[in-house]
JSON list of C-alpha atoms in Angstrom, two decimals:
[
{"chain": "P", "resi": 1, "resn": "UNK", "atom": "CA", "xyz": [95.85, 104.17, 29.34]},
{"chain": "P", "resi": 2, "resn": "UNK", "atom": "CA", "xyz": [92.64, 104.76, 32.03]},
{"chain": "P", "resi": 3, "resn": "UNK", "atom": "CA", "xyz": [91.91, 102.69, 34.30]},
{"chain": "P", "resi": 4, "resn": "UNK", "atom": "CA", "xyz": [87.93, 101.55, 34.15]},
{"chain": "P", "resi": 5, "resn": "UNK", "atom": "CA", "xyz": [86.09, 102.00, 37.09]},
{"chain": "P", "resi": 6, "resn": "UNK", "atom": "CA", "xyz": [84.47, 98.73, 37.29]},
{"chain": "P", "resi": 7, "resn": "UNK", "atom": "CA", "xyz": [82.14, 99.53, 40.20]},
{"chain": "P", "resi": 8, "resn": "UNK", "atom": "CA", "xyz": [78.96, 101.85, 40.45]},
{"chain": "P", "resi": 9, "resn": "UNK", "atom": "CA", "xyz": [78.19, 104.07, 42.98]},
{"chain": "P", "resi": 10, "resn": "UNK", "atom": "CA", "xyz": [75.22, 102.42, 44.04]},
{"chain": "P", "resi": 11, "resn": "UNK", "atom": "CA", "xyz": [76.96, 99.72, 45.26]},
{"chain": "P", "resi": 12, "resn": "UNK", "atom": "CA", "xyz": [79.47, 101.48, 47.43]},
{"chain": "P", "resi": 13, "resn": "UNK", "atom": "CA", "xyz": [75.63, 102.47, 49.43]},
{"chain": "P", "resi": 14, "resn": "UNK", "atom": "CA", "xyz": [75.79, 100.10, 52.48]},
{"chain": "P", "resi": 15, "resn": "UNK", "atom": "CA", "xyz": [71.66, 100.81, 53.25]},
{"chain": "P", "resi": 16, "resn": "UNK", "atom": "CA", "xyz": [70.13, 97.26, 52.39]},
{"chain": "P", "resi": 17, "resn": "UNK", "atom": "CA", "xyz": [67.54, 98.03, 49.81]},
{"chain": "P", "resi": 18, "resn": "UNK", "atom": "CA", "xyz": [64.85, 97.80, 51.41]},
{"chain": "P", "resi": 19, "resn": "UNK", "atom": "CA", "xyz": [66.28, 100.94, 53.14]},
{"chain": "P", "resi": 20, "resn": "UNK", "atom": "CA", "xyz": [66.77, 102.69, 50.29]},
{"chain": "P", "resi": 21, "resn": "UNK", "atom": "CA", "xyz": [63.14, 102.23, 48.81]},
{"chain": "P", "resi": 22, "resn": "UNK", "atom": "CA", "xyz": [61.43, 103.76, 51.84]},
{"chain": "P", "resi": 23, "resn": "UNK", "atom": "CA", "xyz": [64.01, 106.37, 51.82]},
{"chain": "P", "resi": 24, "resn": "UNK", "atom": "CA", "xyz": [62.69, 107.18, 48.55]},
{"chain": "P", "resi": 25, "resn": "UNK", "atom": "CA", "xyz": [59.17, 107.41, 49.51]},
{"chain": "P", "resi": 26, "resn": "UNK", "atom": "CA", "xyz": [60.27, 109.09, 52.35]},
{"chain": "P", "resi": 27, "resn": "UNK", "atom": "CA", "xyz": [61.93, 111.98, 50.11]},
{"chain": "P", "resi": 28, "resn": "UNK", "atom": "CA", "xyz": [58.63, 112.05, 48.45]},
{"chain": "P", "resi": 29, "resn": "UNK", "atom": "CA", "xyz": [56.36, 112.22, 51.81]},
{"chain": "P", "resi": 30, "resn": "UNK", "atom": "CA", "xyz": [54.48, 109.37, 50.96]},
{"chain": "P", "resi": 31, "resn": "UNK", "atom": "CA", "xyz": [54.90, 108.62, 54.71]},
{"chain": "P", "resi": 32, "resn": "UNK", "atom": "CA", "xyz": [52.27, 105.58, 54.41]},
{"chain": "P", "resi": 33, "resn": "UNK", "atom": "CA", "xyz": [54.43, 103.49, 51.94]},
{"chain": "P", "resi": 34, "resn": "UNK", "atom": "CA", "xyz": [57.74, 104.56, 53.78]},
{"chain": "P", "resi": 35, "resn": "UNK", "atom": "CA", "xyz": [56.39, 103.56, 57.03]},
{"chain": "P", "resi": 36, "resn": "UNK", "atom": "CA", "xyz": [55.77, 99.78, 55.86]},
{"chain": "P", "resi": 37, "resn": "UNK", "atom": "CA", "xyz": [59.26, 99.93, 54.15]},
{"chain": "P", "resi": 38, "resn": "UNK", "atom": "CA", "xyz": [60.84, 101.45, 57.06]},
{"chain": "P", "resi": 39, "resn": "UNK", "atom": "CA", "xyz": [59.78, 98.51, 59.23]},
{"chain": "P", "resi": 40, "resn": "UNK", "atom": "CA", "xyz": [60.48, 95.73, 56.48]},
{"chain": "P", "resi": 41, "resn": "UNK", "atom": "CA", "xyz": [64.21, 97.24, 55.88]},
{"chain": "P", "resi": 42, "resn": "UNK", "atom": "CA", "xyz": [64.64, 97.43, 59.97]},
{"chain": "P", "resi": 43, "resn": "UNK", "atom": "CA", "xyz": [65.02, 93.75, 59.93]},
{"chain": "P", "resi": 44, "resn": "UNK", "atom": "CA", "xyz": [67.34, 93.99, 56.68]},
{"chain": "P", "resi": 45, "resn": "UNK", "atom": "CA", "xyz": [69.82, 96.74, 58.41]},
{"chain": "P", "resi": 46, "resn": "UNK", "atom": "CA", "xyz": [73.35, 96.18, 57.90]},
{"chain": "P", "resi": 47, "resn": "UNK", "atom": "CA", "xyz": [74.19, 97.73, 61.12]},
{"chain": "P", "resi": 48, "resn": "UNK", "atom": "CA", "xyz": [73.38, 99.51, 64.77]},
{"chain": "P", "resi": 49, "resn": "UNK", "atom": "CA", "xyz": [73.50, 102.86, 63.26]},
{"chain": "P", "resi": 50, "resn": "UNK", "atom": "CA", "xyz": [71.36, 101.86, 60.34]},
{"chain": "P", "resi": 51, "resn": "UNK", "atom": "CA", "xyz": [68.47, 100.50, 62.64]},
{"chain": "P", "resi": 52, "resn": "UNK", "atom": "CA", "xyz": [68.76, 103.62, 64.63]},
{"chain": "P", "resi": 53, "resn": "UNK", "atom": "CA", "xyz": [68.28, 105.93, 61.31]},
{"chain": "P", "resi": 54, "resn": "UNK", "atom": "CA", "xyz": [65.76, 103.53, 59.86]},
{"chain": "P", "resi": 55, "resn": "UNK", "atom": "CA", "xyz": [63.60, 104.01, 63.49]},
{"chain": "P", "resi": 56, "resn": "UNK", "atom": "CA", "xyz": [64.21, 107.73, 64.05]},
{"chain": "P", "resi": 57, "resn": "UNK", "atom": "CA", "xyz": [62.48, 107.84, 59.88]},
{"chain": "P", "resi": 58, "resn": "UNK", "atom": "CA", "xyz": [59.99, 105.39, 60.88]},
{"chain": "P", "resi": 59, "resn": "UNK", "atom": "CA", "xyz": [59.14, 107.65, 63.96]},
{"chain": "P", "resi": 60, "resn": "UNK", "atom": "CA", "xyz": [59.29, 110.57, 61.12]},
{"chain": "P", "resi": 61, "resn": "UNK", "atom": "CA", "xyz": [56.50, 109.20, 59.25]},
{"chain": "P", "resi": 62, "resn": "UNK", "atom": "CA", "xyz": [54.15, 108.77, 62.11]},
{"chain": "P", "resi": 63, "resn": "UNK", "atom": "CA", "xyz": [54.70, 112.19, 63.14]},
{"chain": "P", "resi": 64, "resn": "UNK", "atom": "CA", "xyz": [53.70, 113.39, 60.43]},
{"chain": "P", "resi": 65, "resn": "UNK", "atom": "CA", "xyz": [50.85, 110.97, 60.05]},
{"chain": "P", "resi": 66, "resn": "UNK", "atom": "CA", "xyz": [49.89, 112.43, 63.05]},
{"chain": "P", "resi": 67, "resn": "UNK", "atom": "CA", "xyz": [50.16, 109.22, 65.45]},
{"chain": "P", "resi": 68, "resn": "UNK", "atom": "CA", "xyz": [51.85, 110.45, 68.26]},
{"chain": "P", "resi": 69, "resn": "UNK", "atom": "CA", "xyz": [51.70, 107.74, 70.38]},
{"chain": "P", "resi": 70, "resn": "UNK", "atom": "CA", "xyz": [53.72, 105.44, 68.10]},
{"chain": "P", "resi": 71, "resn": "UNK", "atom": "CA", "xyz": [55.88, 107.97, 67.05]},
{"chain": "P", "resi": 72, "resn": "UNK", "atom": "CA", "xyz": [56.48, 108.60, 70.87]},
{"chain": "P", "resi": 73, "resn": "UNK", "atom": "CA", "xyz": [57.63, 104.94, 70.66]},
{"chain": "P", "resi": 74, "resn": "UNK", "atom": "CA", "xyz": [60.06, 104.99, 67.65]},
{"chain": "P", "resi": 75, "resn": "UNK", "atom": "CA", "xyz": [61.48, 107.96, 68.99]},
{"chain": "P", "resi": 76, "resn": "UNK", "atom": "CA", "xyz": [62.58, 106.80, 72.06]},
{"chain": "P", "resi": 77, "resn": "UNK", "atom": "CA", "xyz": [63.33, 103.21, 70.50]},
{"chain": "P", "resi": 78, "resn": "UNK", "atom": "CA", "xyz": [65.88, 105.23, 68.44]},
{"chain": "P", "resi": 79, "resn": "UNK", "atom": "CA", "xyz": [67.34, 106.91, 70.89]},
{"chain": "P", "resi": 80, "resn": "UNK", "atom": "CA", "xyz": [68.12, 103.53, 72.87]},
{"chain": "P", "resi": 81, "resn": "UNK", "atom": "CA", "xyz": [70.11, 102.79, 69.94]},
{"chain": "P", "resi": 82, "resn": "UNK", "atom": "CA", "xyz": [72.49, 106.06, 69.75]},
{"chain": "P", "resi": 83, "resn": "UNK", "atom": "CA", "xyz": [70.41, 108.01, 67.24]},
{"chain": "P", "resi": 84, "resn": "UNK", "atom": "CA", "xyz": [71.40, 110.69, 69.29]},
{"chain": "P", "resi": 85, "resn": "UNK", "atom": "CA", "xyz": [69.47, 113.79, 71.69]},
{"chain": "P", "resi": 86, "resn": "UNK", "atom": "CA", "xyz": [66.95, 115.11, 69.30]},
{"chain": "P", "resi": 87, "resn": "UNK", "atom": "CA", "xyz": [65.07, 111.43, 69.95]},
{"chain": "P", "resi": 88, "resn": "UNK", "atom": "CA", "xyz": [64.67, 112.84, 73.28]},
{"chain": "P", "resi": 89, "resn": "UNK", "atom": "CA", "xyz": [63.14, 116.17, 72.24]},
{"chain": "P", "resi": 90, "resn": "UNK", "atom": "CA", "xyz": [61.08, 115.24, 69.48]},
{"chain": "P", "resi": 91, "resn": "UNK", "atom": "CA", "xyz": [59.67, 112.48, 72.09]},
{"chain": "P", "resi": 92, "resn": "UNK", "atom": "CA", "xyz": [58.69, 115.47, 74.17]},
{"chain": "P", "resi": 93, "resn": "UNK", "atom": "CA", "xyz": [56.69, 116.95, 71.40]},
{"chain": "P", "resi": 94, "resn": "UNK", "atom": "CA", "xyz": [55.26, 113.86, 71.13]},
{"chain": "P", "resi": 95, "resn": "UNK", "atom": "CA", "xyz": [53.85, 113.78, 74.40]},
{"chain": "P", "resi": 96, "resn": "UNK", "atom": "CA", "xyz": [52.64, 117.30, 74.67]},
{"chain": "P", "resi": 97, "resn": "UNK", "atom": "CA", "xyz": [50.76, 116.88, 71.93]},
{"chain": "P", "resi": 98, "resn": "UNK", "atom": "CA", "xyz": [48.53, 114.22, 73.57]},
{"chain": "P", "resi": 99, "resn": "UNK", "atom": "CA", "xyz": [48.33, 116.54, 76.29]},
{"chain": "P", "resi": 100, "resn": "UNK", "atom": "CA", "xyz": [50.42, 114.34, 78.85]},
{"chain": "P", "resi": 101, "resn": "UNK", "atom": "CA", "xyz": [52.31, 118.15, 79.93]},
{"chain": "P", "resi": 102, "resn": "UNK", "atom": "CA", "xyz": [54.09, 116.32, 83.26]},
{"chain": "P", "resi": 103, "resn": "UNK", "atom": "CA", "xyz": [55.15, 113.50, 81.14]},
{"chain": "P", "resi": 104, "resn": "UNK", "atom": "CA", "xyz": [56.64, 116.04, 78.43]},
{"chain": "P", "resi": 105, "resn": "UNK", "atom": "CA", "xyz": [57.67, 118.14, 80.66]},
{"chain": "P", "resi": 106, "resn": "UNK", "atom": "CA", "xyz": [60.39, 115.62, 81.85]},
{"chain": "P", "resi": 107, "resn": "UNK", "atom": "CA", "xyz": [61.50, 115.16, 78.59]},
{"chain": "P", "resi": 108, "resn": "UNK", "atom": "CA", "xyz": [62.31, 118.38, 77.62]},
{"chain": "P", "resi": 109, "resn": "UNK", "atom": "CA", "xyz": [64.52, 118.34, 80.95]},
{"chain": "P", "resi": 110, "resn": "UNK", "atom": "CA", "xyz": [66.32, 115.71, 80.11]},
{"chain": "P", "resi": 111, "resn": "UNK", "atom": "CA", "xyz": [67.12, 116.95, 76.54]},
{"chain": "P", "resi": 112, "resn": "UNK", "atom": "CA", "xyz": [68.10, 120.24, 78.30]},
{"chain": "P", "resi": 113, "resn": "UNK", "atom": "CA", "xyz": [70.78, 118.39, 80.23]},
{"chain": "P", "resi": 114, "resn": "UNK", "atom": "CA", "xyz": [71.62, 116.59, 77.05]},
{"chain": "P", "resi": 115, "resn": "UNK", "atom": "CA", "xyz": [71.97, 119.76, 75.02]},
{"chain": "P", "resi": 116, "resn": "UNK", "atom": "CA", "xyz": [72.20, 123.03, 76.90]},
{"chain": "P", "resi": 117, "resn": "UNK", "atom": "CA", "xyz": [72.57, 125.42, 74.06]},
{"chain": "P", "resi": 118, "resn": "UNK", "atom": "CA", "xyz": [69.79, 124.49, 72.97]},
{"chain": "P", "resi": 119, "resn": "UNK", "atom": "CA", "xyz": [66.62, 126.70, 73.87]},
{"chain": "P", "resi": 120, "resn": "UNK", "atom": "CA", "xyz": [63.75, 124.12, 72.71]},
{"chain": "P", "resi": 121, "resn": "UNK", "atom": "CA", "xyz": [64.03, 122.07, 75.74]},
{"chain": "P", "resi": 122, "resn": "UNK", "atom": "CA", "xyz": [63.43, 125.60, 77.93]},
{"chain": "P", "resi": 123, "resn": "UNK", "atom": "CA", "xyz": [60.79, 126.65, 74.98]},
{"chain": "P", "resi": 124, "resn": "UNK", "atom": "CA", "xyz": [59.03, 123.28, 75.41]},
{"chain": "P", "resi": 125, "resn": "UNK", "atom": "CA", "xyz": [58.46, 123.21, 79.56]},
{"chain": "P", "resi": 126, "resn": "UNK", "atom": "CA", "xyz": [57.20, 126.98, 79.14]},
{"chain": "P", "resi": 127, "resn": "UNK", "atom": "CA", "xyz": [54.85, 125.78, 76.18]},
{"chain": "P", "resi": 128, "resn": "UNK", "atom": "CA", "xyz": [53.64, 122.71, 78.60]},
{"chain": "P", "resi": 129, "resn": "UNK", "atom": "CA", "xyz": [53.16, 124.45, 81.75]},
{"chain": "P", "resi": 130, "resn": "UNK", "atom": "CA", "xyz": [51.21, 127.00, 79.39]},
{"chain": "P", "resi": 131, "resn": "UNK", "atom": "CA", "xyz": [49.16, 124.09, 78.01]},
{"chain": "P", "resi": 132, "resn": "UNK", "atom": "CA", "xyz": [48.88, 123.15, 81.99]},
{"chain": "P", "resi": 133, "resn": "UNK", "atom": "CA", "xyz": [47.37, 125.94, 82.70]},
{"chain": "P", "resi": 134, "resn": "UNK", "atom": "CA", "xyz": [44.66, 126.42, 80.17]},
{"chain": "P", "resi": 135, "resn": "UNK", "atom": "CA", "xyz": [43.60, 122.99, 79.65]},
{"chain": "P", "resi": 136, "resn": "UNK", "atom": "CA", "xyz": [43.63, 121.25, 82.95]},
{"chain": "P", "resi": 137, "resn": "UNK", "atom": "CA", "xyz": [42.14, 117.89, 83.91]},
{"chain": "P", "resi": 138, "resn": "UNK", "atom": "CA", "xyz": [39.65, 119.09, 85.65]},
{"chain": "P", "resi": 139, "resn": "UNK", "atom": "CA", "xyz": [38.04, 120.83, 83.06]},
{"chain": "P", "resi": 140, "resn": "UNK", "atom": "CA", "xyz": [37.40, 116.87, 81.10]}
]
């Protein structure tokens, strides 16, 4: 005789649902809808690490939106809760891309301490001091 497996694998998912329907959208880069889930489900989480994923996605979608300034936000929101160092660079690319080079620039340091393998951080101060140089203030 077989034993019945009385439970489904859905509910073995710990993401509240509301988590799980903007991770959907998400998957589907309707970035819009996910965003408004995203911040409905971050009140929902079940736990520190969930709020951390739901706000690094959140920060996602307005990347890719193309609202750098709030995604600056999320990003470094998320990384205040463990999501871990690539808060820290993708923050930086953030900033550069509103121009604010200093600002990025000590960003990109700090993920370089955080991750020292890893050649963005070093890519990103060269791209800013670049972006320094051929678009300075004075020239507003």
């Amino acid at each position: 005789v077989m034993a019945q497996d009385t439970g489904s694998g859905e509910d073995q998912d710990p993401r509240a649902d509301e988590h799980k329907e903007a991770d959907e959208y998400y998957d589907a880069r309707e970035f819009a809808i996910a965003a408004e889930l995203f911040k409905d489900a971050y009140s929902e989480a079940n736990s520190k690490s969930e709020k951390a994923e739901i706000t690094f996605k959140l920060a996602e979608c307005y990347k890719y939106m193309q609202d750098y300034r709030a995604a600056e936000r999320q990003y470094s929101r998320a990384f205040s809760l463990d999501y871990g160092p690539i808060c820290v660079l993708r923050e930086a690319d953030m900033l550069k891309n509103q121009g604010e080079y200093e600002d990025a620039i000590g960003k990109y340091e700090e993920y370089r301490q955080l991750v020292p393998a890893d050649l963005r951080g070093e890519q990103g101060i060269r791209s800013c001091r670049q972006g320094k140089s051929a678009y300075p203030l004075s020239s507003y």
